[in-house]
Amino acid sequence: MVDEEKLTETKAAYLKVPYINLREKSISKEILKEIPEEAAAYYGFIPFEKSEGIVKVAMINPNNIEAQEALKFISEKHNLKTKTYFISQGVFNILIKQYRTATSELKMALKNVEKEIKSKEGEVVKIKEGEGTEEIFKEAPVSRIVDIILRHAIEGNASDVHIEPLENELRIRYRLDGVLHTSLVLPLRVHPAIVSRIKILSNLKIDENRKPQDGRFHFLLSEKGGEDKEVDLRVSTFPVSGGEKVVMRILDTSGGIKTLKELGVWGRNARVLKENIDKPFGMILITGPTGSGKSTTLYAILNILNQEGVNIVTLEDPIEYRLAGVNQGQINSDIGFTFASGLRSILRQDPDIVMVGEIRDQETAELATHAALTGHLVLSTLHTNDAIGVVPRLIDMGIESFLISSSLNVIIAQRLAKRICGNCKEEIKVSPGIEEMILKELEHISDEQKKEIDLSLPLKLFRGKGCKRCGQKGYRGRISICEVLDIDSEMEKIVSDKPSEEAIKKAAENQGMITMRQDGMIKALKGFTTIEEILKLSEE
């Protein structure tokens, strides 16, 4: 694959125009004011620096006569001297976004909303559902506010958007790498209009604000100089004292379903999981708290299993990603379509593989176990702290231990750790206390795993210094830390005979299982996350 920057540099040398790479450049608002955004976007040039009265301008096509004439006109009009540099299209697409900030765009949109509310005397807020509703809201300035909120969330790689009415203001928060950040604060009076707009997009009842509602819609993000990006949003409304809180989960399917390797399932964990995925029947369970990436891992496994010769049927609440070739069912408890009732129906659909979003009760657990024992491969999730706690949890739900040992293939427990930003990663000095703790923790892992890491002193650990690409946080994205418990012949004997957690733990050590804490430390030594992040997750 041709490197865009190298190609641009070669073109620059041929055209005898200075080449510059501004990928990490932060341009001040004062400099950007030298050339209007509309002109910059249309002609493909952008000012990035000013010194000694000369404005430096980066262009994606210095040979473009029309762009050169436009730049000359702008510089003469404002009495500027300019110097031109050659940049790539990709870098230009990044730089042009610096014109836009959520705050400045919202100020303009809010002015229009204020006019709309005053001129229509509350019509935007209190509009009734019916013919023409979509058109009215599409034209209303409030739609611009919603677009801005969503665009900045998606461009900032947020996973969720929280719209929260407080006592005197409307707070917009984005969840980035598992942490909520307040990004925008709006006047409280625009809250009903924003909620109504989102409800219409999600096909929800706009006149129902006394009970929670769930929906989803597609959002098309137009990128200048690039292709449009379609993003799915899962919407949940919830009545609170100040009105209705709205949470939107951003489901970006443009990159496709991630592989297990991309998620962070490597080495021994990947090998054991692959062996059990290849089995024709049995149960694969994933456990962890809410927000630990269980559904994403399930989809990665389903993507491996999704072949022409098999019938895969799922029961989900809700359906997060659409998988071509998979029959995905949406739970609806209002009409009695639960995991248990749906699972009964699925087994009459001649399935080879069944995915149940979550085992919540005894009935679902019994049906899933029965399906696994009668020739089906069953995938599901459960809520426990670790893999060892799954067997006692199933016994507490009323499943006989001998049935568990016969039906269960493998258990995966996981958490999500913040990933160090690759752009500003740096090595840090490790204290003797931390070194001793890590060496003690990894003392008994297998030789297979020890070969993959450097345990020689001094140990090497890393952190993110903070840069523009990660918003000065030092982290960008997340990676799974997991433990995979194989229900092998030794484990089957223990599970079938009234097992204790201590006995399961001992058998897990014998088979070489790596705990989540150990897996996290291995990933810290490999430079994917920080030791602080792993210690924090270990305490939770």
XYZ file of C-alpha atoms in Angstrom:
540
model
C 0.000 0.000 0.000
C 1.408 3.415 -1.008
C 2.081 5.787 1.887
C 0.100 8.990 1.240
C 2.698 11.241 2.889
C 5.602 9.794 0.901
C 3.618 10.178 -2.310
C 2.764 13.795 -1.436
C 6.412 14.523 -0.603
C 7.473 13.100 -3.989
C 4.895 15.256 -5.802
C 6.085 18.319 -3.866
C 9.686 17.709 -4.921
C 8.579 17.333 -8.544
C 6.541 20.570 -8.448
C 9.304 22.328 -6.448
C 6.856 23.315 -3.711
C 7.900 22.881 -0.039
C 6.315 19.795 1.531
C 5.073 19.833 5.145
C 3.363 17.275 7.388
C 0.908 19.023 9.737
C -0.900 15.948 11.058
C -0.304 16.942 14.699
C -0.515 20.706 14.121
C -2.887 22.694 16.337
C -3.849 25.899 14.524
C -4.907 28.922 16.568
C -8.331 30.449 15.937
C -6.658 33.773 15.085
C -4.737 32.182 12.222
C -7.816 30.381 10.920
C -9.652 33.706 10.741
C -7.243 34.830 7.998
C -9.116 32.622 5.486
C -12.869 31.828 5.767
C -13.767 28.168 6.287
C -15.983 28.080 3.176
C -13.085 29.198 0.960
C -10.633 26.844 2.656
C -12.933 23.831 2.209
C -13.833 24.656 -1.385
C -10.347 25.443 -2.691
C -8.362 23.012 -0.540
C -6.050 25.368 1.330
C -5.701 26.342 4.980
C -3.585 28.900 6.898
C -1.477 27.329 9.655
C 1.082 29.889 10.800
C 1.901 33.594 10.673
C 5.344 35.081 11.201
C 6.931 38.380 10.183
C 3.743 39.399 8.382
C 3.689 36.276 6.180
C 0.816 33.793 6.397
C 1.872 30.208 5.684
C -0.799 28.352 3.723
C -0.981 24.583 3.177
C -2.558 23.395 -0.101
C -3.558 19.970 -1.381
C -3.039 21.044 -5.009
C -0.664 23.980 -5.530
C -1.107 23.538 -9.316
C -4.815 24.402 -9.110
C -5.067 27.755 -10.950
C -8.522 28.499 -9.506
C -7.254 27.932 -5.957
C -4.195 30.101 -6.588
C -6.386 32.926 -7.921
C -8.714 32.665 -4.914
C -5.764 32.782 -2.507
C -4.353 35.793 -4.333
C -7.718 37.595 -4.126
C -8.069 36.872 -0.368
C -4.484 37.961 0.378
C -4.813 41.223 -1.604
C -8.179 42.002 -0.019
C -6.782 41.623 3.500
C -3.311 42.952 2.649
C -1.563 39.664 3.425
C 1.620 38.060 2.166
C 1.393 34.281 1.770
C 3.781 31.363 1.366
C 2.457 28.060 -0.019
C 3.217 24.526 1.195
C 2.138 21.123 -0.150
C 0.114 18.797 2.160
C -1.722 15.509 1.659
C -5.488 15.177 1.342
C -5.623 13.110 4.537
C -3.877 15.776 6.616
C -6.070 18.493 5.089
C -9.193 16.547 6.152
C -7.879 16.565 9.728
C -6.920 20.266 9.715
C -10.186 21.546 8.250
C -12.026 20.180 11.305
C -10.182 22.732 13.455
C -12.454 25.434 12.065
C -15.331 23.685 13.728
C -15.844 23.459 17.469
C -19.039 22.299 19.119
C -19.204 25.452 21.262
C -18.933 27.978 18.416
C -21.349 26.075 16.176
C -23.875 25.695 18.948
C -23.780 29.416 19.763
C -24.916 30.153 16.213
C -27.521 27.368 16.236
C -28.856 28.504 19.613
C -29.407 32.033 18.306
C -31.605 30.569 15.579
C -33.458 28.360 18.076
C -34.148 31.378 20.300
C -35.657 33.201 17.307
C -37.693 30.117 16.374
C -39.066 29.670 19.903
C -39.954 33.363 20.223
C -41.527 33.662 16.795
C -43.592 30.477 17.079
C -44.427 30.914 20.768
C -43.388 27.456 21.828
C -44.491 25.642 18.670
C -41.127 23.922 18.305
C -41.300 22.637 21.865
C -44.966 21.651 21.936
C -45.491 20.423 18.404
C -47.956 17.525 18.079
C -47.216 14.248 16.375
C -48.799 13.889 12.971
C -48.502 14.642 9.294
C -45.610 16.933 8.405
C -43.842 16.553 11.769
C -40.630 15.277 10.187
C -40.481 18.188 7.732
C -41.068 20.825 10.450
C -38.310 19.453 12.626
C -35.969 18.989 9.701
C -36.267 22.687 8.938
C -36.180 23.832 12.559
C -32.847 25.108 13.935
C -32.999 22.508 16.711
C -32.083 19.824 14.170
C -28.825 21.695 13.658
C -28.060 21.437 17.388
C -28.674 17.679 17.395
C -26.451 17.279 14.312
C -23.637 19.223 15.995
C -23.889 17.176 19.208
C -23.768 13.890 17.293
C -21.044 14.915 14.850
C -18.663 16.024 17.584
C -19.363 12.849 19.581
C -18.607 10.620 16.577
C -15.522 12.582 15.490
C -14.264 12.466 19.085
C -14.664 8.647 19.212
C -17.217 8.789 22.034
C -19.134 5.588 22.797
C -22.185 7.272 24.382
C -23.900 10.676 24.491
C -25.776 11.691 27.653
C -28.311 14.544 27.429
C -29.219 15.480 31.009
C -31.624 18.197 32.219
C -30.287 19.756 35.441
C -31.898 22.407 37.611
C -30.771 25.418 35.589
C -29.060 24.018 32.477
C -28.893 21.181 29.981
C -25.696 19.151 30.267
C -24.248 17.153 27.350
C -21.706 14.512 28.337
C -19.656 12.186 26.105
C -18.242 8.852 27.290
C -14.658 8.503 26.089
C -12.719 5.321 26.895
C -15.211 4.451 29.614
C -15.186 7.855 31.368
C -17.910 10.533 31.105
C -16.761 14.065 30.238
C -18.949 17.187 30.269
C -18.524 18.608 26.774
C -21.353 21.121 26.365
C -23.762 23.093 28.541
C -26.911 24.490 26.899
C -29.844 26.615 28.103
C -32.450 24.399 29.763
C -35.270 25.831 27.620
C -34.013 24.019 24.474
C -34.192 20.616 26.197
C -37.801 19.684 25.175
C -37.095 20.539 21.534
C -33.890 18.470 21.453
C -35.610 15.465 23.065
C -38.525 15.709 20.614
C -36.123 15.829 17.656
C -34.298 12.706 18.860
C -37.600 10.911 19.510
C -38.808 11.603 15.984
C -35.549 10.300 14.516
C -35.868 7.177 16.698
C -39.560 6.628 15.891
C -40.578 7.085 19.550
C -43.743 8.699 20.924
C -42.997 12.390 21.424
C -46.048 12.922 23.636
C -45.023 10.160 26.066
C -42.664 11.465 28.736
C -43.800 9.488 31.784
C -42.134 6.171 31.018
C -38.855 5.026 29.432
C -38.660 4.359 25.700
C -36.068 2.666 23.499
C -35.356 3.145 19.810
C -32.602 3.551 17.243
C -31.786 5.529 14.102
C -29.052 6.005 11.506
C -26.931 9.138 11.329
C -25.018 10.068 8.177
C -21.785 11.897 8.957
C -20.620 13.892 5.938
C -16.846 14.178 5.850
C -15.252 16.878 3.763
C -12.969 15.398 1.155
C -14.047 11.863 2.085
C -16.901 9.408 1.892
C -20.049 9.747 4.007
C -19.983 7.626 7.159
C -23.158 5.922 8.400
C -23.428 5.365 12.155
C -26.154 3.524 14.090
C -27.400 5.109 17.314
C -29.280 3.216 20.015
C -31.518 5.591 21.965
C -32.901 5.303 25.494
C -35.102 7.896 27.208
C -35.700 7.929 30.960
C -37.981 10.229 33.006
C -36.074 12.250 35.638
C -37.051 15.143 37.894
C -36.060 17.773 35.322
C -37.760 16.140 32.337
C -36.308 13.279 30.294
C -32.731 12.091 30.181
C -31.585 10.737 26.810
C -28.658 8.364 26.324
C -27.480 7.487 22.826
C -25.073 4.598 22.281
C -22.921 5.142 19.177
C -22.541 1.946 17.168
C -19.981 2.646 14.467
C -20.150 -0.305 12.076
C -17.981 1.332 9.394
C -14.909 -0.568 10.585
C -16.768 -3.889 10.687
C -16.837 -6.371 13.561
C -13.476 -6.486 15.365
C -11.511 -9.732 15.467
C -10.520 -11.420 18.728
C -6.916 -10.382 18.111
C -7.940 -6.744 17.675
C -9.900 -6.929 20.923
C -6.860 -8.224 22.830
C -7.452 -12.005 22.990
C -3.993 -13.473 22.312
C -1.686 -16.374 23.097
C -2.995 -19.145 25.303
C -6.385 -17.412 25.679
C -6.898 -17.277 21.893
C -5.775 -20.892 21.433
C -8.150 -22.304 24.090
C -11.049 -20.217 22.830
C -10.462 -21.274 19.220
C -10.433 -24.960 20.204
C -13.816 -24.562 21.907
C -15.338 -22.465 19.113
C -14.594 -25.369 16.761
C -16.649 -27.818 18.871
C -20.038 -28.690 17.319
C -22.051 -28.302 20.544
C -21.773 -27.094 24.131
C -21.901 -23.708 25.836
C -19.531 -20.719 25.635
C -20.162 -18.166 28.396
C -18.730 -14.643 28.678
C -18.887 -12.899 32.035
C -18.146 -9.447 33.383
C -19.893 -6.282 34.573
C -21.959 -3.973 32.345
C -19.712 -2.153 29.879
C -16.915 -4.743 29.938
C -17.194 -5.553 26.216
C -19.047 -8.878 26.499
C -21.325 -8.193 23.512
C -18.388 -7.106 21.335
C -16.566 -10.365 22.107
C -19.742 -12.342 21.351
C -20.008 -10.658 17.952
C -16.348 -11.421 17.222
C -17.009 -15.125 17.949
C -20.236 -15.102 15.903
C -18.330 -13.569 12.999
C -15.962 -16.572 13.050
C -18.869 -19.026 13.203
C -20.931 -17.256 10.521
C -20.506 -19.695 7.617
C -22.768 -20.656 4.718
C -23.529 -24.165 6.029
C -24.854 -23.223 9.476
C -28.060 -21.705 10.818
C -27.317 -19.059 13.472
C -30.200 -17.560 15.454
C -29.788 -14.913 18.150
C -31.893 -13.388 20.920
C -30.661 -9.900 21.794
C -31.725 -7.000 23.968
C -31.056 -4.871 22.042
C -29.534 -5.798 18.667
C -26.340 -3.733 18.599
C -24.750 -4.740 15.281
C -26.343 -6.228 12.201
C -24.633 -9.403 10.999
C -25.314 -10.465 7.412
C -26.454 -14.073 7.270
C -27.411 -14.254 10.963
C -31.062 -14.406 12.068
C -31.159 -11.806 14.834
C -34.168 -11.588 17.156
C -35.044 -8.589 19.360
C -36.467 -9.273 22.839
C -39.728 -7.478 23.668
C -40.830 -8.132 27.253
C -43.964 -5.940 26.792
C -45.514 -8.666 24.650
C -44.017 -11.579 26.558
C -41.143 -12.200 24.126
C -38.413 -12.853 26.702
C -35.097 -14.722 26.520
C -36.808 -17.842 27.890
C -39.852 -17.786 25.554
C -37.668 -16.826 22.603
C -35.235 -19.650 23.305
C -38.068 -22.180 23.223
C -39.094 -20.892 19.788
C -35.504 -20.819 18.511
C -35.067 -24.527 19.203
C -37.940 -25.194 16.765
C -36.100 -23.198 14.057
C -33.517 -25.949 13.381
C -30.546 -23.894 14.620
C -26.917 -25.040 14.677
C -25.721 -22.101 16.758
C -27.757 -20.109 19.278
C -26.744 -16.816 20.849
C -28.707 -15.658 23.917
C -27.875 -12.098 24.927
C -27.902 -12.821 28.662
C -28.810 -15.614 31.084
C -30.859 -13.732 33.689
C -32.991 -16.387 35.350
C -33.333 -20.085 36.079
C -35.657 -20.804 33.153
C -33.263 -19.295 30.593
C -30.315 -21.101 32.207
C -32.140 -24.463 32.042
C -33.159 -23.967 28.407
C -29.628 -22.875 27.376
C -28.125 -25.909 29.148
C -30.661 -28.233 27.487
C -29.875 -26.725 24.059
C -26.137 -27.239 24.609
C -26.737 -30.884 25.589
C -28.895 -31.618 22.521
C -26.384 -30.787 19.800
C -26.370 -26.985 19.671
C -23.511 -24.561 20.194
C -24.821 -21.940 22.647
C -23.228 -18.540 23.284
C -24.356 -16.283 26.126
C -23.314 -13.870 28.887
C -23.595 -13.907 32.658
C -22.826 -11.422 35.433
C -20.036 -12.622 37.751
C -16.738 -11.062 38.829
C -14.505 -13.717 37.266
C -14.530 -16.997 35.336
C -14.282 -19.150 38.470
C -17.518 -17.649 39.830
C -19.626 -18.829 36.850
C -20.120 -22.439 38.019
C -21.342 -21.493 41.542
C -23.593 -18.872 39.932
C -25.240 -21.462 37.663
C -25.688 -23.812 40.628
C -27.344 -20.944 42.556
C -29.710 -20.560 39.582
C -30.835 -24.165 40.036
C -28.735 -25.989 37.401
C -27.452 -29.401 38.516
C -23.655 -29.582 38.654
C -23.483 -32.720 36.469
C -25.447 -30.874 33.741
C -23.054 -27.909 33.946
C -19.978 -30.122 33.522
C -21.572 -31.903 30.532
C -22.741 -28.750 28.718
C -20.112 -26.083 29.464
C -17.151 -25.802 27.074
C -15.340 -22.622 28.060
C -15.777 -19.502 30.217
C -14.349 -16.073 29.371
C -14.202 -13.268 31.940
C -13.114 -9.814 30.840
C -12.715 -6.111 31.555
C -11.732 -3.190 29.329
C -8.486 -1.325 30.045
C -7.594 2.051 28.563
C -5.113 1.718 25.724
C -2.026 3.956 25.714
C -2.055 6.496 22.871
C 0.418 5.186 20.296
C 1.336 8.699 19.236
C 2.684 9.920 22.598
C 3.734 6.662 24.278
C 6.909 6.900 26.341
C 8.852 4.568 28.638
C 8.744 5.302 32.371
C 10.968 4.458 35.309
C 9.588 1.565 37.369
C 9.871 1.611 41.162
C 11.353 -1.472 42.922
C 8.000 -2.081 44.670
C 6.095 -2.253 41.359
C 8.776 -4.511 39.849
C 8.560 -6.902 42.793
C 4.751 -6.996 42.589
C 4.751 -7.743 38.828
C 7.428 -10.459 39.079
C 5.566 -12.132 41.941
C 2.262 -12.002 40.030
C 3.788 -13.505 36.863
C 6.036 -16.001 38.626
C 3.843 -19.024 37.935
C 2.602 -18.296 34.408
C 3.565 -20.858 31.756
C 6.850 -20.786 29.851
C 4.738 -20.246 26.708
C 3.560 -16.903 28.093
C 6.934 -15.917 29.558
C 8.506 -16.159 26.103
C 6.209 -13.349 24.905
C 7.362 -10.779 27.493
C 10.605 -9.343 28.817
C 10.913 -10.010 32.564
C 14.556 -8.976 32.831
C 15.330 -6.113 35.223
C 14.772 -3.236 35.005
C 11.223 -3.895 33.766
C 9.923 -1.690 30.972
C 6.578 0.019 31.443
C 4.951 2.814 29.494
C 2.489 5.687 29.677
C 0.933 8.227 27.324
C 2.479 11.669 27.735
C -0.606 13.375 26.275
C -0.941 14.891 22.822
C -3.466 16.481 20.489
C -4.514 13.132 19.041
C -5.621 11.771 22.448
C -6.871 15.106 23.807
C -3.919 15.295 26.246
C -5.290 12.252 28.121
C -2.504 9.798 27.274
C -5.042 7.114 26.362
C -6.813 6.380 23.090
C -9.221 3.466 22.815
C -9.489 0.391 25.022
C -8.193 -3.159 25.053
C -9.653 -6.304 26.603
C -7.970 -7.998 29.548
C -9.388 -11.471 30.020
C -9.122 -14.931 31.515
C -10.233 -18.087 29.697
C -11.226 -21.126 31.767
C -11.240 -24.357 29.777
C -13.701 -27.011 30.985
C -11.299 -29.892 30.272
C -11.566 -33.454 31.638
C -10.040 -32.533 35.037
C -12.358 -29.537 35.368
C -15.389 -31.636 34.358
C -14.756 -34.040 37.243
C -14.473 -31.177 39.741
C -17.572 -29.359 38.431
C -19.757 -32.490 38.440
C -18.946 -33.257 42.080
C -20.375 -30.318 44.063
C -17.503 -27.970 43.259
C -16.044 -25.234 45.462
C -14.400 -22.080 44.125
C -11.094 -23.169 45.706
C -11.156 -26.510 43.848
C -11.981 -24.784 40.549
C -9.209 -22.233 41.150
C -6.643 -24.991 41.771
C -7.684 -26.848 38.601
C -7.495 -23.573 36.636
C -3.894 -23.084 37.798
C -3.068 -26.657 36.755
C -4.323 -26.017 33.210
C -2.244 -22.816 32.975
C -5.084 -20.306 33.044
C -3.911 -16.702 33.124
C -5.974 -14.466 35.406
C -7.283 -11.093 34.242
C -4.759 -9.359 36.509
C -1.898 -11.365 34.970
C -3.176 -10.748 31.429
C -3.340 -7.025 32.210
C 0.222 -6.986 33.506
C 1.431 -8.819 30.396
C -0.288 -6.168 28.247
C 1.276 -3.410 30.380
C 4.739 -4.919 29.827
C 4.019 -5.065 26.101
C 3.178 -1.351 26.129
C -0.564 -1.539 25.422
C -1.801 -0.138 28.738
C -0.472 1.274 32.006
C 0.170 -0.572 35.252
C -1.998 2.034 37.038
C -4.947 1.094 34.847
C -4.474 -2.618 35.573
C -4.210 -2.079 39.334
C -7.353 0.062 39.267
C -9.300 -2.606 37.351
C -8.016 -5.315 39.715
C -9.521 -3.482 42.673
C -12.966 -3.145 41.063
